[in-house]
């Protein structure tokens, strides 16, 4: 029979509670999220009992998973972005939502994939997979939000602590512009690189005549700005020539010219990267925590993000980590210490007595458990029962010896 220490049990329980607070903390467990519209990010479930394979895929919020599907077989989908709860709509033939019955027949803005049938990765297998004996970590793509086995990403993922987000192979092909950023920002995979030809395709974007003119124009602007700044510095110095024009007039002229030049707009970061050589592979890519802030947000790039339906890539609050941190923070704020609640309901004398009793219990229990830790023995149920029986006995003896005097 396997034996675990009390410390191991407490540590494991704390880790499970921390994970649950992170995933569920940002979602309401009492009210259906449908009234909020397409929620930016929330914990979701799919009900295999109500929408079996072959039927239409559907997703339900945390509250509905408790209230309307408590006895059903559910697939935990972790989190999804921009999703509206389907519970009780036309996808559910024989079920009405108990929390919010009045809903539209369908949520046209929702996106579904094989995860809603309990299938994941390119191999379309369940997780955990009873037929898969290979230990492997599942990683979520931040674009399509599907989950992938590490061995099915085309490259060996870096250590889990080295990267923050992953974009799968299919989404890298869809968002091809990311390859230009990958050369500068992505965390290298653990694949052994022999040569560029073996690992991928070196791309060099040939500039069109218009692009060449644009780059030349940008270079001219930078040169002009440096020239203007130098001239402005000169004009700030006292003039010693009697034949020179008024410095204030010249300075005003160049300031106007500088503003007009700058108003042409910022240089596109993506075009700068695409003008250089970069490597394109048939693999997933792995990204550090701050990579989204480095993406270009010029008008052309924002239009491209919209056309590809990946506008969320420029939103650092879209990340799963941001959602988890918010959920954990909210949970910590709401969690109340039961001891403090009890103390607040007592008078001063009762508060002092409770604190003394608590300190006695804490001291004696710590001393009692320390013996097991020093000897390396397991704490059993009967040991805990014995401790509290002895503690109550000592408490009664102390109470019986008390003498009260009236003044």
mmCIF file of C-alpha atoms in Angstrom:
data_model
loop_
_atom_site.group_PDB
_atom_site.id
_atom_site.type_symbol
_atom_site.label_atom_id
_atom_site.label_comp_id
_atom_site.label_asym_id
_atom_site.label_seq_id
_atom_site.Cartn_x
_atom_site.Cartn_y
_atom_site.Cartn_z
ATOM 1 C CA UNK A 1 0.000 0.000 0.000
ATOM 2 C CA UNK A 2 1.554 3.357 -1.019
ATOM 3 C CA UNK A 3 2.423 5.713 1.830
ATOM 4 C CA UNK A 4 2.637 9.506 1.603
ATOM 5 C CA UNK A 5 3.630 11.993 4.253
ATOM 6 C CA UNK A 6 1.282 14.602 5.672
ATOM 7 C CA UNK A 7 3.446 17.327 4.137
ATOM 8 C CA UNK A 8 3.069 15.753 0.689
ATOM 9 C CA UNK A 9 -0.716 15.552 1.062
ATOM 10 C CA UNK A 10 -0.950 19.199 2.134
ATOM 11 C CA UNK A 11 1.384 20.336 -0.652
ATOM 12 C CA UNK A 12 -0.579 18.455 -3.304
ATOM 13 C CA UNK A 13 -3.876 19.771 -1.971
ATOM 14 C CA UNK A 14 -2.552 23.339 -1.984
ATOM 15 C CA UNK A 15 -1.372 22.956 -5.589
ATOM 16 C CA UNK A 16 -4.772 21.630 -6.691
ATOM 17 C CA UNK A 17 -6.552 24.480 -4.910
ATOM 18 C CA UNK A 18 -4.205 27.006 -6.522
ATOM 19 C CA UNK A 19 -4.866 25.591 -10.006
ATOM 20 C CA UNK A 20 -8.630 25.558 -9.416
ATOM 21 C CA UNK A 21 -8.588 29.166 -8.188
ATOM 22 C CA UNK A 22 -6.600 30.200 -11.258
ATOM 23 C CA UNK A 23 -8.863 28.482 -13.807
ATOM 24 C CA UNK A 24 -12.229 29.003 -12.148
ATOM 25 C CA UNK A 25 -11.578 32.209 -10.220
ATOM 26 C CA UNK A 26 -12.331 34.437 -13.187
ATOM 27 C CA UNK A 27 -15.686 32.730 -13.844
ATOM 28 C CA UNK A 28 -18.948 33.038 -11.898
ATOM 29 C CA UNK A 29 -20.039 29.702 -10.386
ATOM 30 C CA UNK A 30 -23.550 30.940 -9.488
ATOM 31 C CA UNK A 31 -24.822 32.963 -12.480
ATOM 32 C CA UNK A 32 -24.951 31.930 -16.130
ATOM 33 C CA UNK A 33 -22.561 34.050 -18.190
ATOM 34 C CA UNK A 34 -24.966 34.316 -21.176
ATOM 35 C CA UNK A 35 -26.173 37.796 -20.176
ATOM 36 C CA UNK A 36 -22.587 39.093 -20.478
ATOM 37 C CA UNK A 37 -22.514 38.303 -24.197
ATOM 38 C CA UNK A 38 -19.334 36.866 -25.699
ATOM 39 C CA UNK A 39 -17.150 36.745 -22.589
ATOM 40 C CA UNK A 40 -13.544 37.750 -23.263
ATOM 41 C CA UNK A 41 -12.260 34.580 -21.531
ATOM 42 C CA UNK A 42 -13.987 32.075 -19.266
ATOM 43 C CA UNK A 43 -13.853 28.467 -18.092
ATOM 44 C CA UNK A 44 -15.955 26.262 -20.392
ATOM 45 C CA UNK A 45 -17.283 22.701 -20.539
ATOM 46 C CA UNK A 46 -18.849 20.473 -23.178
ATOM 47 C CA UNK A 47 -21.597 18.028 -22.177
ATOM 48 C CA UNK A 48 -21.193 14.611 -23.792
ATOM 49 C CA UNK A 49 -24.524 13.503 -22.309
ATOM 50 C CA UNK A 50 -26.533 16.267 -23.999
ATOM 51 C CA UNK A 51 -24.459 16.722 -27.184
ATOM 52 C CA UNK A 52 -22.902 13.340 -28.039
ATOM 53 C CA UNK A 53 -20.549 12.776 -31.015
ATOM 54 C CA UNK A 54 -22.471 13.294 -34.231
ATOM 55 C CA UNK A 55 -24.552 16.084 -32.741
ATOM 56 C CA UNK A 56 -23.875 19.783 -32.859
ATOM 57 C CA UNK A 57 -20.991 20.962 -30.651
ATOM 58 C CA UNK A 58 -21.918 23.218 -27.737
ATOM 59 C CA UNK A 59 -20.205 24.847 -24.778
ATOM 60 C CA UNK A 60 -21.546 25.675 -21.326
ATOM 61 C CA UNK A 61 -20.312 28.053 -18.633
ATOM 62 C CA UNK A 62 -19.119 27.118 -15.151
ATOM 63 C CA UNK A 63 -22.429 27.904 -13.400
ATOM 64 C CA UNK A 64 -24.457 25.811 -15.866
ATOM 65 C CA UNK A 65 -22.036 22.905 -15.491
ATOM 66 C CA UNK A 66 -22.979 22.835 -11.792
ATOM 67 C CA UNK A 67 -26.694 23.635 -11.935
ATOM 68 C CA UNK A 68 -27.885 22.124 -15.240
ATOM 69 C CA UNK A 69 -25.353 19.342 -15.961
ATOM 70 C CA UNK A 70 -24.236 18.265 -12.508
ATOM 71 C CA UNK A 71 -24.847 14.536 -13.107
ATOM 72 C CA UNK A 72 -23.745 14.514 -16.775
ATOM 73 C CA UNK A 73 -20.477 13.501 -18.396
ATOM 74 C CA UNK A 74 -18.519 16.684 -19.112
ATOM 75 C CA UNK A 75 -15.377 17.541 -21.023
ATOM 76 C CA UNK A 76 -13.331 20.266 -19.339
ATOM 77 C CA UNK A 77 -12.210 22.745 -22.013
ATOM 78 C CA UNK A 78 -10.074 24.885 -19.692
ATOM 79 C CA UNK A 79 -10.715 28.394 -21.101
ATOM 80 C CA UNK A 80 -11.921 29.811 -24.416
ATOM 81 C CA UNK A 81 -12.044 33.399 -25.628
ATOM 82 C CA UNK A 82 -15.064 35.343 -26.949
ATOM 83 C CA UNK A 83 -17.600 32.608 -26.174
ATOM 84 C CA UNK A 84 -21.270 32.802 -25.143
ATOM 85 C CA UNK A 85 -22.913 30.039 -23.098
ATOM 86 C CA UNK A 86 -24.998 27.598 -25.214
ATOM 87 C CA UNK A 87 -26.789 25.850 -22.337
ATOM 88 C CA UNK A 88 -30.452 25.231 -23.184
ATOM 89 C CA UNK A 89 -30.415 26.641 -26.728
ATOM 90 C CA UNK A 90 -31.359 24.747 -29.901
ATOM 91 C CA UNK A 91 -28.260 22.546 -29.651
ATOM 92 C CA UNK A 92 -29.831 20.901 -26.582
ATOM 93 C CA UNK A 93 -32.919 18.960 -27.663
ATOM 94 C CA UNK A 94 -34.303 17.955 -24.263
ATOM 95 C CA UNK A 95 -32.781 20.430 -21.814
ATOM 96 C CA UNK A 96 -33.749 23.905 -20.662
ATOM 97 C CA UNK A 97 -31.294 26.083 -18.809
ATOM 98 C CA UNK A 98 -32.318 26.401 -15.153
ATOM 99 C CA UNK A 99 -30.423 29.630 -14.601
ATOM 100 C CA UNK A 100 -31.365 31.609 -17.718
ATOM 101 C CA UNK A 101 -34.046 29.908 -19.869
ATOM 102 C CA UNK A 102 -34.547 32.821 -22.305
ATOM 103 C CA UNK A 103 -31.731 32.482 -24.833
ATOM 104 C CA UNK A 104 -31.276 32.783 -28.593
ATOM 105 C CA UNK A 105 -31.429 29.559 -30.595
ATOM 106 C CA UNK A 106 -27.746 29.750 -31.545
ATOM 107 C CA UNK A 107 -24.700 31.860 -30.759
ATOM 108 C CA UNK A 108 -23.377 32.642 -34.220
ATOM 109 C CA UNK A 109 -20.190 34.232 -32.889
ATOM 110 C CA UNK A 110 -19.007 31.068 -31.102
ATOM 111 C CA UNK A 111 -16.224 28.954 -32.593
ATOM 112 C CA UNK A 112 -16.012 25.196 -32.075
ATOM 113 C CA UNK A 113 -13.455 22.472 -32.706
ATOM 114 C CA UNK A 114 -12.921 18.797 -31.825
ATOM 115 C CA UNK A 115 -12.244 19.754 -28.189
ATOM 116 C CA UNK A 116 -16.029 19.944 -27.717
ATOM 117 C CA UNK A 117 -16.136 16.179 -28.388
ATOM 118 C CA UNK A 118 -13.249 15.461 -26.037
ATOM 119 C CA UNK A 119 -10.675 15.095 -28.847
ATOM 120 C CA UNK A 120 -7.414 17.023 -29.011
ATOM 121 C CA UNK A 121 -4.236 17.581 -31.019
ATOM 122 C CA UNK A 122 -3.574 16.591 -34.636
ATOM 123 C CA UNK A 123 -3.984 12.954 -33.574
ATOM 124 C CA UNK A 124 -7.613 13.610 -32.490
ATOM 125 C CA UNK A 125 -7.303 11.563 -29.316
ATOM 126 C CA UNK A 126 -8.941 12.025 -25.894
ATOM 127 C CA UNK A 127 -7.048 13.279 -22.867
ATOM 128 C CA UNK A 128 -6.107 11.440 -20.810
ATOM 129 C CA UNK A 129 -5.759 8.746 -23.469
ATOM 130 C CA UNK A 130 -6.108 5.202 -22.057
ATOM 131 C CA UNK A 131 -4.285 3.781 -25.095
ATOM 132 C CA UNK A 132 -1.342 6.202 -24.980
ATOM 133 C CA UNK A 133 1.441 4.959 -22.711
ATOM 134 C CA UNK A 134 3.911 7.708 -23.672
ATOM 135 C CA UNK A 135 4.143 10.407 -20.983
ATOM 136 C CA UNK A 136 3.729 13.733 -22.746
ATOM 137 C CA UNK A 137 2.688 17.245 -21.788
ATOM 138 C CA UNK A 138 -0.288 18.870 -23.537
ATOM 139 C CA UNK A 139 0.240 22.498 -24.656
ATOM 140 C CA UNK A 140 -2.487 24.905 -25.782
ATOM 141 C CA UNK A 141 -2.113 26.984 -28.944
ATOM 142 C CA UNK A 142 -2.970 30.610 -28.219
ATOM 143 C CA UNK A 143 -4.506 31.152 -31.669
ATOM 144 C CA UNK A 144 -6.811 28.164 -32.320
ATOM 145 C CA UNK A 145 -6.904 27.215 -28.584
ATOM 146 C CA UNK A 146 -6.618 23.488 -29.357
ATOM 147 C CA UNK A 147 -4.352 21.337 -27.160
ATOM 148 C CA UNK A 148 -1.363 19.459 -28.603
ATOM 149 C CA UNK A 149 1.003 16.720 -27.491
ATOM 150 C CA UNK A 150 4.527 18.061 -27.234
ATOM 151 C CA UNK A 151 5.732 15.375 -29.660
ATOM 152 C CA UNK A 152 3.224 16.443 -32.322
ATOM 153 C CA UNK A 153 4.420 20.034 -32.722
ATOM 154 C CA UNK A 154 7.189 19.398 -35.248
ATOM 155 C CA UNK A 155 9.862 20.436 -32.743
ATOM 156 C CA UNK A 156 10.819 19.563 -29.198
ATOM 157 C CA UNK A 157 9.335 22.253 -26.925
ATOM 158 C CA UNK A 158 11.707 24.210 -24.665
ATOM 159 C CA UNK A 159 11.502 23.680 -20.933
ATOM 160 C CA UNK A 160 8.037 24.702 -19.702
ATOM 161 C CA UNK A 161 9.461 27.598 -17.709
ATOM 162 C CA UNK A 162 11.342 29.019 -20.700
ATOM 163 C CA UNK A 163 8.348 30.004 -22.812
ATOM 164 C CA UNK A 164 4.972 31.576 -22.131
ATOM 165 C CA UNK A 165 2.795 30.843 -25.182
ATOM 166 C CA UNK A 166 2.762 28.513 -28.199
ATOM 167 C CA UNK A 167 1.463 28.863 -31.765
ATOM 168 C CA UNK A 168 0.876 25.517 -33.516
ATOM 169 C CA UNK A 169 2.023 24.584 -37.029
ATOM 170 C CA UNK A 170 -1.348 25.185 -38.703
ATOM 171 C CA UNK A 171 -1.737 28.602 -37.093
ATOM 172 C CA UNK A 172 1.802 29.596 -38.075
ATOM 173 C CA UNK A 173 0.827 28.838 -41.686
ATOM 174 C CA UNK A 174 -2.344 30.871 -41.220
ATOM 175 C CA UNK A 175 -0.508 33.750 -39.521
ATOM 176 C CA UNK A 176 2.526 33.601 -41.811
ATOM 177 C CA UNK A 177 3.652 37.100 -40.771
ATOM 178 C CA UNK A 178 4.693 35.660 -37.402
ATOM 179 C CA UNK A 179 7.708 33.980 -39.012
ATOM 180 C CA UNK A 180 9.316 37.388 -39.484
ATOM 181 C CA UNK A 181 8.923 38.064 -35.748
ATOM 182 C CA UNK A 182 10.009 34.535 -34.764
ATOM 183 C CA UNK A 183 13.586 35.146 -35.841
ATOM 184 C CA UNK A 184 13.829 37.989 -33.319
ATOM 185 C CA UNK A 185 11.421 37.063 -30.522
ATOM 186 C CA UNK A 186 10.628 33.329 -30.405
ATOM 187 C CA UNK A 187 12.218 30.986 -27.857
ATOM 188 C CA UNK A 188 14.337 28.407 -29.746
ATOM 189 C CA UNK A 189 12.988 24.851 -29.729
ATOM 190 C CA UNK A 190 15.226 22.015 -28.549
ATOM 191 C CA UNK A 191 15.647 20.690 -32.097
ATOM 192 C CA UNK A 192 19.243 20.202 -33.210
ATOM 193 C CA UNK A 193 19.942 22.569 -36.108
ATOM 194 C CA UNK A 194 22.415 21.234 -38.690
ATOM 195 C CA UNK A 195 21.969 23.807 -41.435
ATOM 196 C CA UNK A 196 19.404 26.270 -42.659
ATOM 197 C CA UNK A 197 18.598 24.093 -45.649
ATOM 198 C CA UNK A 198 17.892 21.068 -43.429
ATOM 199 C CA UNK A 199 15.692 22.933 -40.976
ATOM 200 C CA UNK A 200 13.568 25.177 -43.139
ATOM 201 C CA UNK A 201 13.345 27.736 -45.895
ATOM 202 C CA UNK A 202 15.270 30.985 -45.777
ATOM 203 C CA UNK A 203 12.956 33.730 -46.948
ATOM 204 C CA UNK A 204 14.158 37.070 -48.279
ATOM 205 C CA UNK A 205 11.299 39.325 -49.235
ATOM 206 C CA UNK A 206 12.178 41.078 -52.497
ATOM 207 C CA UNK A 207 11.105 44.672 -52.308
ATOM 208 C CA UNK A 208 8.863 45.955 -55.056
ATOM 209 C CA UNK A 209 9.623 49.310 -56.665
ATOM 210 C CA UNK A 210 7.109 50.944 -54.321
ATOM 211 C CA UNK A 211 8.670 49.302 -51.258
ATOM 212 C CA UNK A 212 12.133 50.400 -52.378
ATOM 213 C CA UNK A 213 10.877 53.959 -52.773
ATOM 214 C CA UNK A 214 9.262 53.730 -49.323
ATOM 215 C CA UNK A 215 12.442 52.470 -47.680
ATOM 216 C CA UNK A 216 14.468 55.151 -49.484
ATOM 217 C CA UNK A 217 11.926 57.727 -48.414
ATOM 218 C CA UNK A 218 12.113 56.551 -44.784
ATOM 219 C CA UNK A 219 15.907 56.719 -44.912
ATOM 220 C CA UNK A 220 15.671 60.230 -46.307
ATOM 221 C CA UNK A 221 13.304 61.248 -43.541
ATOM 222 C CA UNK A 222 15.678 59.965 -40.867
ATOM 223 C CA UNK A 223 18.591 61.798 -42.518
ATOM 224 C CA UNK A 224 16.521 64.962 -42.779
ATOM 225 C CA UNK A 225 15.493 64.718 -39.111
ATOM 226 C CA UNK A 226 19.138 64.412 -38.009
ATOM 227 C CA UNK A 227 20.068 67.371 -40.185
ATOM 228 C CA UNK A 228 17.246 69.459 -38.768
ATOM 229 C CA UNK A 229 18.154 68.598 -35.183
ATOM 230 C CA UNK A 230 21.764 69.602 -35.816
ATOM 231 C CA UNK A 231 20.679 72.867 -37.368
ATOM 232 C CA UNK A 232 18.290 73.524 -34.500
ATOM 233 C CA UNK A 233 21.148 73.054 -32.022
ATOM 234 C CA UNK A 234 23.205 75.558 -33.939
ATOM 235 C CA UNK A 235 20.399 78.098 -33.917
ATOM 236 C CA UNK A 236 19.981 77.722 -30.176
ATOM 237 C CA UNK A 237 23.508 79.119 -29.756
ATOM 238 C CA UNK A 238 24.028 82.909 -29.722
ATOM 239 C CA UNK A 239 24.539 84.280 -33.219
ATOM 240 C CA UNK A 240 27.826 86.173 -33.879
ATOM 241 C CA UNK A 241 27.202 87.068 -37.539
ATOM 242 C CA UNK A 242 25.563 90.437 -38.209
ATOM 243 C CA UNK A 243 24.371 89.281 -41.622
ATOM 244 C CA UNK A 244 22.511 86.171 -40.386
ATOM 245 C CA UNK A 245 18.734 85.948 -40.232
ATOM 246 C CA UNK A 246 16.848 86.015 -36.939
ATOM 247 C CA UNK A 247 17.458 82.670 -35.082
ATOM 248 C CA UNK A 248 13.901 82.640 -33.741
ATOM 249 C CA UNK A 249 12.471 82.751 -37.296
ATOM 250 C CA UNK A 250 14.715 79.926 -38.483
ATOM 251 C CA UNK A 251 13.919 77.789 -35.452
ATOM 252 C CA UNK A 252 10.170 78.228 -35.991
ATOM 253 C CA UNK A 253 10.539 77.264 -39.655
ATOM 254 C CA UNK A 254 12.392 74.036 -38.870
ATOM 255 C CA UNK A 255 9.996 73.105 -36.078
ATOM 256 C CA UNK A 256 7.088 73.344 -38.534
ATOM 257 C CA UNK A 257 9.021 71.260 -41.072
ATOM 258 C CA UNK A 258 9.838 68.677 -38.380
ATOM 259 C CA UNK A 259 6.163 68.328 -37.365
ATOM 260 C CA UNK A 260 5.061 67.918 -40.995
ATOM 261 C CA UNK A 261 7.724 65.260 -41.569
ATOM 262 C CA UNK A 262 6.788 63.304 -38.439
ATOM 263 C CA UNK A 263 3.095 63.364 -39.334
ATOM 264 C CA UNK A 264 3.694 60.934 -42.189
ATOM 265 C CA UNK A 265 3.293 58.107 -39.668
ATOM 266 C CA UNK A 266 5.468 55.552 -37.849
ATOM 267 C CA UNK A 267 7.650 53.033 -39.638
ATOM 268 C CA UNK A 268 6.086 49.537 -39.870
ATOM 269 C CA UNK A 269 8.072 47.095 -37.717
ATOM 270 C CA UNK A 270 6.828 44.145 -39.765
ATOM 271 C CA UNK A 271 8.097 45.575 -43.066
ATOM 272 C CA UNK A 272 11.499 46.159 -41.497
ATOM 273 C CA UNK A 273 11.691 42.520 -40.377
ATOM 274 C CA UNK A 274 10.378 41.189 -43.680
ATOM 275 C CA UNK A 275 13.078 43.068 -45.559
ATOM 276 C CA UNK A 276 15.662 40.852 -43.837
ATOM 277 C CA UNK A 277 16.329 37.123 -44.096
ATOM 278 C CA UNK A 278 14.295 34.907 -41.798
ATOM 279 C CA UNK A 279 13.756 31.184 -41.401
ATOM 280 C CA UNK A 280 10.390 29.529 -42.001
ATOM 281 C CA UNK A 281 9.869 25.957 -40.744
ATOM 282 C CA UNK A 282 6.999 23.515 -40.623
ATOM 283 C CA UNK A 283 6.894 23.581 -36.820
ATOM 284 C CA UNK A 284 5.152 25.248 -33.933
ATOM 285 C CA UNK A 285 6.771 28.296 -32.344
ATOM 286 C CA UNK A 286 7.264 29.192 -28.695
ATOM 287 C CA UNK A 287 7.128 32.744 -27.350
ATOM 288 C CA UNK A 288 8.268 34.600 -24.196
ATOM 289 C CA UNK A 289 5.962 36.489 -21.865
ATOM 290 C CA UNK A 290 6.262 39.966 -23.371
ATOM 291 C CA UNK A 291 6.291 39.110 -27.079
ATOM 292 C CA UNK A 292 2.829 40.521 -27.874
ATOM 293 C CA UNK A 293 3.910 44.037 -26.961
ATOM 294 C CA UNK A 294 6.561 43.858 -29.714
ATOM 295 C CA UNK A 295 4.034 43.354 -32.551
ATOM 296 C CA UNK A 296 3.519 46.274 -34.908
ATOM 297 C CA UNK A 297 0.291 48.227 -34.446
ATOM 298 C CA UNK A 298 0.419 50.475 -37.495
ATOM 299 C CA UNK A 299 -2.790 50.885 -39.542
ATOM 300 C CA UNK A 300 -1.765 48.313 -42.160
ATOM 301 C CA UNK A 301 -0.888 45.665 -39.560
ATOM 302 C CA UNK A 302 -4.095 46.252 -37.596
ATOM 303 C CA UNK A 303 -6.036 45.758 -40.829
ATOM 304 C CA UNK A 304 -4.136 42.513 -41.467
ATOM 305 C CA UNK A 305 -4.887 41.234 -37.937
ATOM 306 C CA UNK A 306 -8.572 41.959 -38.507
ATOM 307 C CA UNK A 307 -8.624 40.113 -41.839
ATOM 308 C CA UNK A 308 -6.927 37.090 -40.248
ATOM 309 C CA UNK A 309 -9.232 37.353 -37.190
ATOM 310 C CA UNK A 310 -6.311 37.508 -34.761
ATOM 311 C CA UNK A 311 -6.797 41.012 -33.350
ATOM 312 C CA UNK A 312 -6.389 39.522 -29.862
ATOM 313 C CA UNK A 313 -2.656 39.010 -30.465
ATOM 314 C CA UNK A 314 -1.991 42.656 -29.607
ATOM 315 C CA UNK A 315 -3.945 42.386 -26.341
ATOM 316 C CA UNK A 316 -1.699 41.282 -23.476
ATOM 317 C CA UNK A 317 -4.776 40.903 -21.244
ATOM 318 C CA UNK A 318 -5.985 38.148 -23.586
ATOM 319 C CA UNK A 319 -3.371 35.708 -22.304
ATOM 320 C CA UNK A 320 -4.362 32.745 -20.161
ATOM 321 C CA UNK A 321 -1.828 33.891 -17.560
ATOM 322 C CA UNK A 322 -3.554 37.290 -17.274
ATOM 323 C CA UNK A 323 -6.883 35.488 -16.784
ATOM 324 C CA UNK A 324 -5.406 33.175 -14.144
ATOM 325 C CA UNK A 325 -3.741 36.023 -12.271
ATOM 326 C CA UNK A 326 -6.995 37.964 -12.181
ATOM 327 C CA UNK A 327 -8.923 34.902 -10.979
ATOM 328 C CA UNK A 328 -6.375 34.198 -8.247
ATOM 329 C CA UNK A 329 -6.391 37.844 -7.144
ATOM 330 C CA UNK A 330 -10.193 37.961 -7.009
ATOM 331 C CA UNK A 331 -10.338 34.718 -5.049
ATOM 332 C CA UNK A 332 -7.759 35.922 -2.527
ATOM 333 C CA UNK A 333 -9.768 39.113 -2.022
ATOM 334 C CA UNK A 334 -12.995 37.190 -1.453
ATOM 335 C CA UNK A 335 -11.496 34.548 0.817
ATOM 336 C CA UNK A 336 -12.112 35.391 4.456
ATOM 337 C CA UNK A 337 -10.398 33.982 7.504
ATOM 338 C CA UNK A 338 -13.032 32.054 9.538
ATOM 339 C CA UNK A 339 -11.072 32.699 12.738
ATOM 340 C CA UNK A 340 -11.250 36.458 12.190
ATOM 341 C CA UNK A 341 -14.972 36.240 11.410
ATOM 342 C CA UNK A 342 -15.506 34.389 14.698
ATOM 343 C CA UNK A 343 -13.422 36.897 16.660
ATOM 344 C CA UNK A 344 -15.371 39.825 15.274
ATOM 345 C CA UNK A 345 -18.598 38.368 16.648
ATOM 346 C CA UNK A 346 -17.248 38.112 20.230
ATOM 347 C CA UNK A 347 -16.715 40.526 23.091
ATOM 348 C CA UNK A 348 -13.234 41.372 24.386
ATOM 349 C CA UNK A 349 -13.058 38.664 27.086
ATOM 350 C CA UNK A 350 -14.185 35.947 24.675
ATOM 351 C CA UNK A 351 -11.658 37.129 22.084
ATOM 352 C CA UNK A 352 -8.773 36.813 24.555
ATOM 353 C CA UNK A 353 -9.909 33.333 25.652
ATOM 354 C CA UNK A 354 -10.233 32.116 22.051
ATOM 355 C CA UNK A 355 -6.805 33.430 21.100
ATOM 356 C CA UNK A 356 -5.218 31.749 24.104
ATOM 357 C CA UNK A 357 -6.908 28.430 23.309
ATOM 358 C CA UNK A 358 -5.846 28.710 19.648
ATOM 359 C CA UNK A 359 -2.225 29.374 20.602
ATOM 360 C CA UNK A 360 -2.224 26.415 23.006
ATOM 361 C CA UNK A 361 -3.632 24.111 20.320
ATOM 362 C CA UNK A 362 -1.148 25.358 17.713
ATOM 363 C CA UNK A 363 1.844 24.905 20.044
ATOM 364 C CA UNK A 364 0.884 21.433 21.250
ATOM 365 C CA UNK A 365 -0.049 20.157 17.769
ATOM 366 C CA UNK A 366 3.237 21.445 16.347
ATOM 367 C CA UNK A 367 5.237 19.703 19.087
ATOM 368 C CA UNK A 368 3.227 16.516 18.615
ATOM 369 C CA UNK A 369 3.731 16.362 14.843
ATOM 370 C CA UNK A 370 7.411 17.279 15.092
ATOM 371 C CA UNK A 371 8.094 13.895 16.721
ATOM 372 C CA UNK A 372 6.745 12.111 13.660
ATOM 373 C CA UNK A 373 8.853 14.295 11.371
ATOM 374 C CA UNK A 374 12.022 13.657 13.426
ATOM 375 C CA UNK A 375 11.436 9.895 13.418
ATOM 376 C CA UNK A 376 10.339 9.810 9.757
ATOM 377 C CA UNK A 377 7.122 7.950 10.612
ATOM 378 C CA UNK A 378 3.687 8.290 9.047
ATOM 379 C CA UNK A 379 0.899 10.194 10.829
ATOM 380 C CA UNK A 380 -2.165 7.953 10.973
ATOM 381 C CA UNK A 381 -5.803 8.733 11.646
ATOM 382 C CA UNK A 382 -5.635 7.175 15.113
ATOM 383 C CA UNK A 383 -2.628 9.366 15.971
ATOM 384 C CA UNK A 384 -4.650 12.526 15.284
ATOM 385 C CA UNK A 385 -7.628 11.177 17.228
ATOM 386 C CA UNK A 386 -5.332 10.341 20.158
ATOM 387 C CA UNK A 387 -3.878 13.864 20.137
ATOM 388 C CA UNK A 388 -7.257 15.580 20.348
ATOM 389 C CA UNK A 389 -8.471 13.208 23.079
ATOM 390 C CA UNK A 390 -5.381 14.041 25.139
ATOM 391 C CA UNK A 391 -5.766 17.742 24.400
ATOM 392 C CA UNK A 392 -9.384 17.770 25.602
ATOM 393 C CA UNK A 393 -8.389 15.838 28.719
ATOM 394 C CA UNK A 394 -5.645 18.339 29.573
ATOM 395 C CA UNK A 395 -8.043 21.204 28.955
ATOM 396 C CA UNK A 396 -10.618 19.748 31.387
ATOM 397 C CA UNK A 397 -7.962 19.269 34.075
ATOM 398 C CA UNK A 398 -6.842 22.893 33.723
ATOM 399 C CA UNK A 399 -10.426 24.101 33.968
ATOM 400 C CA UNK A 400 -11.159 22.023 37.099
ATOM 401 C CA UNK A 401 -8.144 23.467 38.929
ATOM 402 C CA UNK A 402 -9.264 27.067 38.306
ATOM 403 C CA UNK A 403 -10.280 29.032 41.439
ATOM 404 C CA UNK A 404 -12.393 32.124 41.282
ATOM 405 C CA UNK A 405 -12.282 34.918 43.872
ATOM 406 C CA UNK A 406 -14.788 37.700 44.427
ATOM 407 C CA UNK A 407 -13.510 41.106 45.420
#
